Coordinates of C-alpha atoms and ligand atoms in Angstrom, one line a residue:
M666 CA -114.0 204.2 8.4
R667 CA -112.0 201.4 7.7
C668 CA -110.5 198.8 9.6
E669 CA -107.1 199.4 11.1
V670 CA -105.7 195.9 10.8
C671 CA -106.7 194.5 7.6
G672 CA -107.9 198.2 5.8
D673 CA -111.5 196.9 4.8
E674 CA -114.3 199.1 5.0
I675 CA -116.0 198.5 8.6
R676 CA -119.8 197.5 8.1
G677 CA -122.3 198.5 11.1
Q678 CA -120.4 199.3 14.4
P679 CA -116.8 200.1 14.4
H680 CA -115.2 197.6 17.2
R681 CA -112.4 199.7 19.4
K682 CA -109.7 197.1 20.6
V683 CA -106.5 197.0 22.1
I684 CA -104.3 195.2 20.2
E685 CA -101.0 194.6 21.0
G686 CA -101.0 197.8 23.5
G687 CA -102.4 200.2 20.3
R688 CA -105.8 201.6 20.4
L689 CA -107.2 200.4 17.2
T690 CA -110.7 200.6 15.2
V691 CA -111.3 197.4 13.5
C692 CA -114.0 195.2 11.7
G693 CA -115.8 192.9 12.9
R694 CA -113.4 189.9 11.7
C695 CA -110.3 191.4 13.1
A696 CA -112.1 192.4 16.5
G697 CA -111.1 188.9 17.8
F698 CA -107.4 189.7 17.5
G699 CA -108.3 192.0 20.6
S700 CA -107.0 192.0 24.1
G701 CA -109.0 194.0 25.6
E702 CA -111.8 197.1 24.5
W703 CA -111.3 200.7 25.1
S704 CA -113.6 203.7 24.8
P705 CA -113.1 206.8 22.6
N706 CA -114.0 208.8 26.0
M707 CA -111.1 207.6 27.8
P708 CA -108.2 209.9 28.2
P709 CA -105.1 208.6 26.5
R710 CA -103.2 207.0 28.9
R711 CA -99.6 208.5 30.0
T712 CA -96.7 207.5 29.2
R713 CA -93.9 207.7 31.4
G714 CA -91.4 210.2 30.1
D715 CA -94.2 212.9 29.1
P716 CA -93.0 216.3 29.0
S717 CA -96.3 218.0 30.7
P718 CA -97.0 216.1 33.9
P719 CA -101.3 216.4 34.4
R720 CA -100.5 218.4 37.8
R721 CA -97.9 220.4 39.3
P722 CA -96.9 219.4 43.1
R723 CA -96.4 222.7 43.5
S724 CA -98.3 226.0 42.5
E725 CA -96.4 228.7 41.4
V726 CA -97.5 230.6 44.5
E727 CA -95.9 228.0 46.5
A728 CA -92.5 228.1 44.8
T729 CA -92.5 231.6 45.4
E730 CA -93.2 231.6 49.0
G731 CA -90.6 228.9 49.4
L732 CA -87.9 231.3 48.4
E733 CA -86.2 233.6 50.8
L734 CA -83.3 236.1 50.6
I735 CA -80.0 234.8 50.7
E736 CA -77.8 235.5 53.9
D737 CA -75.2 238.0 52.3
Y738 CA -77.5 239.6 50.0
G739 CA -76.1 242.9 50.9
A740 CA -72.5 241.9 50.0
T741 CA -73.6 240.2 46.9
I742 CA -75.5 243.5 45.8
R743 CA -72.3 245.5 46.6
K744 CA -70.1 243.5 44.7
A745 CA -72.3 243.1 41.8
R746 CA -72.7 246.7 41.7
Q747 CA -68.7 247.6 42.0
K748 CA -68.5 245.1 39.6
M749 CA -70.4 246.8 37.0
R750 CA -68.2 250.4 38.1
L751 CA -71.4 251.9 39.4
N752 CA -71.3 253.7 42.7
V753 CA -74.2 254.1 45.1
E754 CA -75.7 257.2 43.1
D755 CA -75.3 255.7 39.6
F756 CA -77.1 252.9 41.0
S757 CA -79.8 253.9 42.6
R758 CA -80.8 256.0 39.4
M759 CA -80.5 253.0 37.2
I760 CA -82.9 251.0 39.3
K761 CA -85.2 254.3 40.2
E762 CA -84.4 253.9 44.3
K763 CA -83.2 256.7 46.6
E764 CA -79.7 256.2 47.7
S765 CA -80.6 255.5 51.2
V766 CA -82.6 252.4 49.8
V767 CA -79.4 251.0 48.1
K768 CA -77.1 251.9 51.1
K769 CA -79.4 250.1 53.6
L770 CA -79.7 247.5 51.4
E771 CA -75.9 246.6 51.1
Q772 CA -76.0 247.2 55.0
E773 CA -78.6 244.3 55.0
N774 CA -80.5 246.9 57.4
L775 CA -83.5 246.8 54.8
N776 CA -85.6 243.6 53.8
P777 CA -86.5 244.1 49.9
D778 CA -89.9 242.9 48.9
R779 CA -90.2 240.9 45.9
K780 CA -90.3 243.5 43.1
L781 CA -87.4 245.1 44.5
I782 CA -85.2 241.8 44.7
R783 CA -86.7 241.0 41.2
K784 CA -85.3 244.7 40.1
L785 CA -82.2 244.2 41.6
E786 CA -81.9 240.6 40.2
N787 CA -82.2 242.2 36.8
A788 CA -80.0 244.9 37.3
L789 CA -76.9 243.3 38.6
N790 CA -77.6 239.7 37.1
V791 CA -77.7 238.1 40.4
I792 CA -79.5 235.6 42.3
L793 CA -80.8 237.2 45.5
L794 CA -83.5 234.3 46.5
E795 CA -82.9 230.8 47.2
A796 CA -85.1 227.8 48.3
S797 CA -85.8 227.9 52.0
T798 CA -84.5 225.0 54.2
P799 CA -86.5 223.4 56.9
T800 CA -85.0 223.5 59.8
A801 CA -84.1 220.7 61.8
V802 CA -84.7 221.6 65.4
P803 CA -88.7 222.3 65.9
V804 CA -89.3 225.9 66.9
S805 CA -92.2 225.1 69.1
R806 CA -90.0 223.0 71.5
K807 CA -87.3 225.4 71.7
A808 CA -89.7 228.4 72.4
S809 CA -91.9 226.4 75.2
S810 CA -88.3 225.4 77.1
G811 CA -86.6 228.7 76.6
R812 CA -83.5 226.8 76.1
T813 CA -81.7 224.4 73.7
L814 CA -80.9 220.6 74.1
G815 CA -76.8 221.7 74.7
D816 CA -78.2 224.1 77.6
I817 CA -80.4 221.3 79.6
L818 CA -77.1 218.9 78.9
K819 CA -75.0 221.8 80.5
Q820 CA -77.5 222.0 83.3
S821 CA -77.6 218.7 84.3
Q822 CA -73.9 218.1 84.3
T823 CA -73.9 221.3 86.7
E824 CA -76.5 219.7 88.8
E825 CA -74.4 216.5 89.3
E826 CA -71.6 218.0 90.0
D827 CA -72.9 220.1 92.6
D828 CA -74.6 216.9 94.1
E829 CA -70.8 215.7 94.5
G830 CA -70.0 218.7 96.4
Ligands
ZN294 ZN1 -110.5 194.2 9.8

């Protein structure tokens, strides 16, 4: 093994020294240049801009669950189908589904499962899933009172008016 600083053959134990930010294996003479030591067992420090972060914050499953059907998926399917000059019959044959399934989908009377959604997306070259947006209004509060803030305000106003009369 050779010293990475002076290039001389290292006799005895090599010194692992951090010199100017780099990890070098150096001889005893050059060991004095180091600002610190490093261990070969230590994983290399990740620099900023590393293309592969060590851990993804969201797993594949979570990412999929965060998606939901777009609001006008029925119209999207119908428009895309018409763009391809396919009638319901042709299209249903193309995706190997029943005509009634396609009709229900376009009327939004049927919630397609993930498999069907993917099939439709691929066949029609459309996007039917979007990232679900968390609702600003907490559901629990609305459910417990059974009325919205607007209703409560309206009611209190009505009560005030009643008091005057
Ligand atoms: Zn050296």
